[in-house]
Short mmCIF file of C-alpha atoms and ligand atoms in Angstrom, two decimals:
data_model
loop_
_atom_site.label_atom_id
_atom_site.label_comp_id
_atom_site.label_asym_id
_atom_site.label_seq_id
_atom_site.Cartn_x
_atom_site.Cartn_y
_atom_site.Cartn_z
CA MET A 1 0.13 -0.14 -0.09
CA ARG A 2 1.49 3.69 -1.06
CA ILE A 3 -0.80 6.53 0.16
CA PHE A 4 -1.10 10.01 -1.33
CA SER A 5 -3.07 12.88 -0.51
CA GLY A 6 -3.37 16.60 -1.16
CA ILE A 7 -4.41 19.67 0.39
CA GLN A 8 -5.33 23.15 -0.55
CA PRO A 9 -3.35 25.90 1.35
CA THR A 10 -6.50 28.28 1.03
CA GLY A 11 -8.57 29.53 3.64
CA ARG A 12 -8.85 28.37 7.21
CA LYS A 13 -8.66 24.27 7.49
CA HIS A 14 -11.96 23.15 8.84
CA LEU A 15 -13.39 20.47 11.13
CA GLY A 16 -14.86 18.77 7.71
CA ASN A 17 -10.97 19.01 6.44
CA TYR A 18 -9.73 17.51 9.58
CA ILE A 19 -12.16 14.33 10.01
CA GLY A 20 -12.52 13.89 6.14
CA ALA A 21 -8.77 13.91 5.43
CA ILE A 22 -6.06 15.29 8.01
CA ARG A 23 -6.65 12.71 10.81
CA ARG A 24 -6.78 9.77 8.12
CA TYR A 25 -3.36 10.94 6.74
CA VAL A 26 -1.99 10.45 10.21
CA GLU A 27 -3.38 7.18 10.61
CA GLY A 28 -1.85 6.03 7.36
CA GLN A 29 1.50 6.93 8.26
CA ASP A 30 1.24 3.46 10.02
CA GLN A 31 -0.88 1.39 7.62
CA ALA A 32 1.07 1.98 4.78
CA ALA A 33 4.84 1.25 3.55
CA GLU A 34 4.70 4.73 2.15
CA SER A 35 2.74 7.79 2.91
CA ILE A 36 3.18 10.64 0.63
CA TYR A 37 1.25 14.03 1.76
CA CYS A 38 1.33 17.29 -0.71
CA VAL A 39 0.56 20.89 0.19
CA VAL A 40 -0.82 21.91 -3.08
CA ASP A 41 -0.41 25.46 -3.72
CA LEU A 42 -0.34 25.11 -7.59
CA HIS A 43 -3.89 24.22 -7.69
CA ALA A 44 -4.45 27.35 -5.45
CA THR A 45 -3.13 29.69 -8.23
CA THR A 46 -6.45 28.55 -10.35
CA VAL A 47 -8.67 30.91 -8.53
CA ALA A 48 -8.22 34.58 -7.61
CA TYR A 49 -5.57 34.98 -4.79
CA ASP A 50 -2.82 37.04 -3.44
CA PRO A 51 0.66 36.00 -3.75
CA ALA A 52 1.86 36.85 -0.41
CA GLU A 53 -1.26 35.41 1.60
CA LEU A 54 -0.79 32.19 -0.35
CA ARG A 55 2.81 31.97 1.16
CA GLU A 56 0.96 32.81 4.67
CA ARG A 57 -1.50 29.88 4.29
CA LEU A 58 0.99 27.51 3.04
CA TYR A 59 2.81 27.51 6.53
CA ASP A 60 -0.35 27.47 8.19
CA THR A 61 -1.40 24.07 6.63
CA LEU A 62 1.87 22.76 6.92
CA ALA A 63 1.72 23.67 10.51
CA ILE A 64 -1.66 22.18 11.12
CA LEU A 65 -0.71 18.80 9.39
CA VAL A 66 2.57 18.38 11.48
CA ALA A 67 0.44 19.43 14.65
CA ALA A 68 -2.18 16.86 14.02
CA GLY A 69 0.63 14.37 13.89
CA LEU A 70 2.38 14.19 10.46
CA ASP A 71 5.89 12.83 11.15
CA PRO A 72 8.40 13.91 8.38
CA GLU A 73 10.68 11.16 9.39
CA ARG A 74 7.73 8.76 8.66
CA CYS A 75 6.46 10.31 5.64
CA ILE A 76 6.83 12.49 2.73
CA LEU A 77 5.55 15.70 3.43
CA PHE A 78 6.22 18.20 0.63
CA ARG A 79 4.90 21.50 -1.06
CA GLN A 80 3.34 20.77 -5.13
CA SER A 81 5.28 23.31 -6.58
CA ASP A 82 8.84 22.42 -5.16
CA VAL A 83 8.71 18.92 -7.39
CA SER A 84 8.38 19.98 -11.22
CA ALA A 85 7.65 16.30 -11.99
CA HIS A 86 4.24 17.05 -10.93
CA PRO A 87 3.14 19.76 -13.16
CA GLU A 88 5.11 17.70 -16.18
CA LEU A 89 3.20 14.68 -15.73
CA SER A 90 0.15 16.96 -15.62
CA TRP A 91 0.45 18.14 -19.21
CA LEU A 92 1.56 14.75 -20.22
CA LEU A 93 -1.81 13.43 -18.90
CA SER A 94 -4.01 16.24 -20.58
CA SER A 95 -3.54 14.44 -23.83
CA VAL A 96 -5.41 11.55 -22.28
CA THR A 97 -7.78 13.29 -20.70
CA SER A 98 -11.18 13.94 -22.23
CA TRP A 99 -12.70 17.85 -22.64
CA GLY A 100 -16.21 16.06 -22.15
CA ASP A 101 -15.12 14.74 -18.93
CA LEU A 102 -13.52 18.03 -17.55
CA ASN A 103 -16.49 19.57 -18.71
CA ARG A 104 -18.69 17.63 -16.22
CA MET A 105 -16.73 18.17 -13.32
CA HIS A 106 -18.94 19.87 -10.16
CA GLN A 107 -16.45 21.15 -8.57
CA PHE A 108 -15.57 23.29 -11.77
CA LYS A 109 -19.10 24.44 -12.30
CA ASP A 110 -19.61 25.81 -8.74
CA LYS A 111 -16.03 27.19 -8.28
CA SER A 112 -16.22 29.10 -12.05
CA ALA A 113 -19.61 30.29 -10.79
CA GLY A 114 -17.81 31.99 -8.00
CA GLN A 115 -15.08 33.49 -10.34
CA ARG A 116 -15.72 37.27 -10.89
CA GLU A 117 -12.86 38.26 -13.22
CA LEU A 118 -11.90 35.39 -15.19
CA VAL A 119 -12.65 31.75 -15.42
CA SER A 120 -9.11 30.14 -15.76
CA ALA A 121 -8.21 27.36 -18.07
CA GLY A 122 -6.22 25.79 -14.97
CA LEU A 123 -9.26 25.60 -12.91
CA PHE A 124 -10.84 23.71 -15.76
CA THR A 125 -7.77 21.40 -15.98
CA TYR A 126 -7.61 21.19 -12.05
CA PRO A 127 -8.34 17.32 -12.01
CA VAL A 128 -5.63 16.62 -14.82
CA LEU A 129 -2.94 17.87 -12.27
CA MET A 130 -4.73 16.58 -9.48
CA ALA A 131 -4.24 13.36 -11.24
CA ALA A 132 -0.79 13.94 -11.88
CA ASP A 133 0.10 14.36 -8.18
CA VAL A 134 -1.20 10.42 -7.09
CA LEU A 135 -0.13 8.73 -10.51
CA VAL A 136 3.34 10.48 -10.51
CA HIS A 137 3.92 8.39 -7.26
CA ARG A 138 1.84 5.48 -8.76
CA ALA A 139 0.23 5.77 -5.32
CA THR A 140 -2.55 2.91 -4.30
CA HIS A 141 -4.69 4.56 -1.97
CA VAL A 142 -5.79 8.00 -1.74
CA PRO A 143 -7.76 8.98 1.40
CA VAL A 144 -10.14 11.97 0.81
CA GLY A 145 -13.59 13.24 1.60
CA ASP A 146 -16.76 12.57 0.09
CA ASP A 147 -16.50 15.78 -2.01
CA GLN A 148 -13.58 14.09 -3.96
CA ARG A 149 -15.39 11.13 -5.26
CA GLN A 150 -15.51 12.53 -9.12
CA HIS A 151 -12.27 13.73 -9.24
CA ILE A 152 -11.17 10.57 -8.21
CA GLU A 153 -13.01 8.56 -10.84
CA LEU A 154 -11.81 10.73 -13.67
CA MET A 155 -8.08 10.07 -12.02
CA ARG A 156 -8.68 6.30 -12.53
CA ASP A 157 -10.07 6.77 -15.87
CA ILE A 158 -6.99 8.69 -17.13
CA ALA A 159 -4.59 6.34 -15.48
CA GLU A 160 -6.71 3.39 -17.42
CA ARG A 161 -6.41 5.65 -20.80
CA PHE A 162 -2.93 6.06 -20.47
CA ASN A 163 -1.88 2.67 -19.89
CA ALA A 164 -4.59 1.49 -22.68
CA ARG A 165 -2.82 3.29 -25.18
CA PHE A 166 0.58 3.41 -24.12
CA GLY A 167 1.23 0.19 -22.14
CA GLU A 168 0.99 -0.63 -18.49
CA VAL A 169 2.69 2.19 -16.83
CA LEU A 170 0.71 3.87 -14.46
CA VAL A 171 -0.90 2.37 -11.16
CA VAL A 172 -4.83 3.19 -11.33
CA PRO A 173 -5.60 4.36 -7.23
CA GLU A 174 -8.56 3.95 -5.18
CA GLY A 175 -10.34 6.75 -3.22
CA THR A 176 -10.67 5.71 0.37
CA TYR A 177 -13.22 7.42 2.55
CA PRO A 178 -14.22 7.89 6.35
CA PRO A 179 -16.95 5.34 7.58
CA VAL A 180 -18.19 8.21 9.27
CA GLY A 181 -17.76 12.17 8.75
CA ALA A 182 -16.60 11.79 4.91
CA ARG A 183 -19.25 15.02 4.19
CA ILE A 184 -19.16 16.99 7.24
CA MET A 185 -22.05 19.97 7.01
CA ASP A 186 -22.22 23.19 7.90
CA LEU A 187 -23.76 23.89 11.30
CA GLN A 188 -26.04 26.58 9.97
CA GLU A 189 -27.31 25.17 6.72
CA PRO A 190 -26.96 21.44 7.02
CA THR A 191 -27.75 20.31 3.51
CA ARG A 192 -24.62 22.17 2.40
CA LYS A 193 -21.22 20.88 2.99
CA MET A 194 -18.40 22.39 5.42
CA SER A 195 -16.50 24.50 3.44
CA THR A 196 -14.04 28.05 4.01
CA THR A 197 -15.70 29.35 0.41
CA GLY A 198 -19.12 28.26 0.15
CA GLY A 199 -20.05 27.75 3.63
CA THR A 200 -21.27 30.12 6.43
CA ALA A 201 -18.89 31.73 9.13
CA GLU A 202 -21.14 30.44 12.06
CA GLY A 203 -21.59 27.18 10.70
CA THR A 204 -17.74 26.37 10.07
CA VAL A 205 -15.81 25.02 12.85
CA TYR A 206 -12.16 25.77 12.42
CA VAL A 207 -9.24 23.74 13.29
CA LEU A 208 -7.79 26.64 15.20
CA ASP A 209 -11.00 28.12 16.84
CA PRO A 210 -10.59 28.28 20.63
CA PRO A 211 -12.89 26.21 22.93
CA LYS A 212 -15.35 29.18 23.53
CA THR A 213 -15.91 29.52 19.61
CA ILE A 214 -16.37 25.77 18.87
CA GLU A 215 -18.76 25.51 21.85
CA LYS A 216 -20.78 28.51 20.55
CA LYS A 217 -20.95 27.47 16.85
CA ILE A 218 -21.77 23.95 18.01
CA LYS A 219 -24.69 25.21 20.59
CA ARG A 220 -25.95 27.42 17.76
CA ALA A 221 -26.24 24.66 15.11
CA VAL A 222 -29.48 24.26 13.52
CA THR A 223 -31.42 21.21 14.13
CA ASP A 224 -35.21 20.62 13.84
CA SER A 225 -38.42 21.63 15.10
CA ASP A 226 -39.51 17.58 15.85
CA ASP A 227 -41.67 17.65 18.97
CA PRO A 228 -40.91 16.04 21.29
CA PRO A 229 -36.95 16.25 19.96
CA VAL A 230 -36.07 13.09 18.79
CA ILE A 231 -32.08 12.05 17.95
CA ARG A 232 -31.68 9.72 15.58
CA ALA A 233 -29.81 9.79 12.13
CA GLY A 234 -31.82 9.89 8.77
CA ALA A 235 -32.33 12.01 5.45
CA ASP A 236 -35.03 14.05 6.92
CA LYS A 237 -33.22 15.24 9.59
CA PRO A 238 -29.93 16.57 8.37
CA GLY A 239 -29.00 19.05 11.55
CA VAL A 240 -29.08 16.16 13.99
CA THR A 241 -27.69 13.94 11.46
CA ASN A 242 -24.62 16.08 10.75
CA LEU A 243 -24.12 16.29 14.56
CA LEU A 244 -24.71 12.81 15.29
CA GLU A 245 -21.82 12.32 12.79
CA ILE A 246 -19.51 14.90 14.09
CA LEU A 247 -19.71 13.43 17.35
CA ALA A 248 -19.27 9.74 16.56
CA ALA A 249 -15.96 10.57 14.21
CA ALA A 250 -14.68 12.99 17.05
CA ARG A 251 -15.25 10.06 19.56
CA GLY A 252 -14.01 7.46 17.10
CA ILE A 253 -17.52 5.78 17.48
CA THR A 254 -20.22 4.26 14.87
CA LEU A 255 -23.18 6.05 14.16
CA ALA A 256 -24.99 3.70 15.75
CA GLU A 257 -22.95 4.08 19.11
CA ALA A 258 -24.00 7.65 18.98
CA GLU A 259 -27.08 7.53 18.89
CA ALA A 260 -27.47 4.92 21.13
CA SER A 261 -25.04 7.42 23.67
CA MET A 262 -27.89 9.40 23.47
CA ALA A 263 -30.87 7.66 24.38
CA ASP A 264 -31.41 9.26 27.45
CA ALA A 265 -30.84 13.25 26.51
CA ARG A 266 -33.48 15.20 27.07
CA GLY A 267 -32.99 17.30 24.28
CA TYR A 268 -30.93 18.82 21.26
CA GLY A 269 -29.24 20.73 23.79
CA ASP A 270 -28.00 17.58 25.26
CA LEU A 271 -26.70 16.03 21.93
CA LYS A 272 -24.73 19.66 21.02
CA ALA A 273 -23.30 19.92 24.67
CA ALA A 274 -22.16 16.32 23.86
CA THR A 275 -20.97 17.20 20.39
CA ALA A 276 -18.85 20.18 21.56
CA GLU A 277 -16.81 18.37 24.21
CA ALA A 278 -15.88 15.87 22.06
CA VAL A 279 -14.90 18.39 19.05
CA ILE A 280 -12.86 20.57 21.42
CA GLU A 281 -11.19 17.41 22.80
CA LEU A 282 -10.36 16.41 19.52
CA LEU A 283 -9.07 19.76 18.39
CA THR A 284 -7.26 21.67 21.50
CA PRO A 285 -4.05 19.53 21.13
CA VAL A 286 -3.57 20.12 17.62
CA ARG A 287 -4.33 24.19 17.94
CA GLU A 288 -1.69 23.83 21.24
CA ARG A 289 0.81 22.29 18.82
CA TYR A 290 0.19 24.30 15.96
CA GLU A 291 0.92 27.60 18.13
CA GLU A 292 4.12 26.07 18.78
CA LEU A 293 5.26 25.16 15.29
CA ARG A 294 3.96 28.14 13.17
CA PRO A 295 6.08 31.06 14.08
CA ASP A 296 9.35 28.94 12.95
CA GLU A 297 9.06 29.42 9.08
CA ARG A 298 12.78 28.37 8.68
CA ARG A 299 12.19 25.06 10.54
CA LEU A 300 9.10 24.92 8.46
CA GLU A 301 11.11 25.26 5.24
CA GLU A 302 13.66 22.68 6.25
CA ILE A 303 10.56 20.17 6.59
CA LEU A 304 9.44 21.22 2.93
CA ALA A 305 12.82 20.91 1.77
CA VAL A 306 13.86 17.14 3.01
CA GLY A 307 9.87 16.02 1.67
CA ALA A 308 10.64 17.77 -2.10
CA GLU A 309 13.92 15.57 -2.19
CA LYS A 310 12.07 12.68 -1.39
CA ALA A 311 9.23 13.39 -3.40
CA ALA A 312 11.30 14.19 -6.68
CA ALA A 313 12.99 11.03 -6.26
CA SER A 314 9.83 8.98 -5.81
CA ALA A 315 8.48 10.72 -8.83
CA ALA A 316 11.34 10.47 -11.34
CA PRO A 317 11.56 6.74 -12.47
CA VAL A 318 7.67 7.43 -13.28
CA ILE A 319 8.20 10.41 -15.05
CA ALA A 320 10.95 8.34 -17.24
CA ASP A 321 8.96 5.74 -17.79
CA VAL A 322 6.11 8.16 -18.90
CA ARG A 323 8.53 9.84 -21.43
CA GLU A 324 9.51 6.56 -22.50
CA ALA A 325 6.11 5.20 -23.26
CA MET A 326 4.85 8.49 -24.95
CA GLY A 327 7.92 8.57 -27.09
CA VAL A 328 8.97 12.21 -25.87
CA GLY A 329 12.31 13.27 -24.84
CA ARG A 330 15.68 11.64 -25.11
CA PRO A 331 15.49 7.77 -25.88
CA ARG A 332 16.50 5.48 -22.99
P1 TYM B 401 -9.18 20.73 -0.19
O1 TYM B 401 -7.70 21.43 0.33
O2 TYM B 401 -10.52 21.17 -0.58
O3 TYM B 401 -9.79 19.50 0.93
C1 TYM B 401 -8.89 18.55 2.04
C2 TYM B 401 -9.66 17.61 2.15
O4 TYM B 401 -10.50 17.89 2.85
C3 TYM B 401 -11.57 16.92 2.53
N1 TYM B 401 -12.77 17.85 3.26
C4 TYM B 401 -14.00 17.44 3.67
N2 TYM B 401 -14.23 16.04 4.34
C5 TYM B 401 -15.44 15.81 4.97
N3 TYM B 401 -16.20 17.02 5.04
C6 TYM B 401 -16.04 18.25 4.77
N4 TYM B 401 -16.92 19.42 4.85
C7 TYM B 401 -14.59 18.41 3.74
N5 TYM B 401 -14.44 19.42 3.05
C8 TYM B 401 -13.43 19.03 2.53
C9 TYM B 401 -11.36 17.01 1.27
O5 TYM B 401 -12.19 15.88 0.60
C10 TYM B 401 -9.91 16.66 0.98
O6 TYM B 401 -9.62 15.55 1.03
N6 TYM B 401 -8.58 18.69 -4.73
C11 TYM B 401 -8.32 18.51 -3.31
C12 TYM B 401 -6.59 18.90 -3.36
C13 TYM B 401 -5.85 17.63 -3.68
C14 TYM B 401 -5.79 16.52 -3.72
C15 TYM B 401 -4.70 15.83 -4.68
C16 TYM B 401 -6.59 15.12 -3.10
C17 TYM B 401 -5.16 18.04 -4.97
N7 TYM B 401 -4.24 17.15 -5.43
C18 TYM B 401 -4.43 14.53 -4.99
C19 TYM B 401 -6.17 14.16 -3.40
C20 TYM B 401 -4.83 13.60 -4.25
C21 TYM B 401 -9.22 19.41 -2.68
O7 TYM B 401 -8.97 20.82 -3.01
O8 TYM B 401 -9.02 19.48 -1.36
#
């Protein structure tokens, strides 16, 4: 097993990112022969952004990953733009990617609708670079949240089409999704996913929120007006289901166990109190370690330098095989 995943250095990382992805990267370090994690700054340039802020957010994201438990000795942790094999493979793969498939991506439709001045070609070809990220390391497993399913399917199609056309060069990877919390929803609008760009400020819990803020946001979460209140998961109860999912994910139990733990609750207030407590317990150690790590940018750059060297070494043989198979560059 070889794990790869990527995370954008945009906005502030939230509970959805933590439960759906970051926490699982940390577990991956012990599960896989090799686990590779990338802060994808090239992807972040596909929408309007401020260059100075991008650098800040990159350090923020990296410090959160290390604070969450990624250990540069046990995984490869690097910045996408430091390893040119990624954009190189992206270009090469674009010739086996169908324009029609790219045009069907939900994320492109959502994000392009939010752009005021320019819908960039980079936003359109974003999934090709994402495919390259994974395929250039011959990763077998990709831990992501539910919102990345379509991108993962496209990545598999690209690998299969490449292999059919040029020979068995690439590994076709699999997406892996958490049993609970694959799609954490906005606390104020529980039919929309929690997100820095699309969600509400009040309904988004950030990894770095102090305990009081977390408590306030969860206590104000939208539930429903069932009378008497019913604490169970179901499509007709998005707010309560989301709280139960968060509770289950934060405590590391199943959804059924989370429901059962609320059997004696007097109302939604008890569910919110239990959920807030579990989330505070989950995130507090990360925030505390983050505060120690974040100021030392030189140390963060050292981590990235080591990671870039290892990632480049991992990608080099794959790029060489792809070039050879496609007949570009100097023959071997
Ligand atoms: P990004 O940076 O938007 O999100 C990082 C990870 O967090 C997950 N996630 C969620 N999980 C549960 N509930 C939510 N509300 C929620 N919101 C976000 C995402 O699914 C993701 O796993 N395109 C990717 C970055 C990327 C990548 C890759 C991922 C670039 N190259 C290669 C995997 C492999 C993205 O924008 O993630």
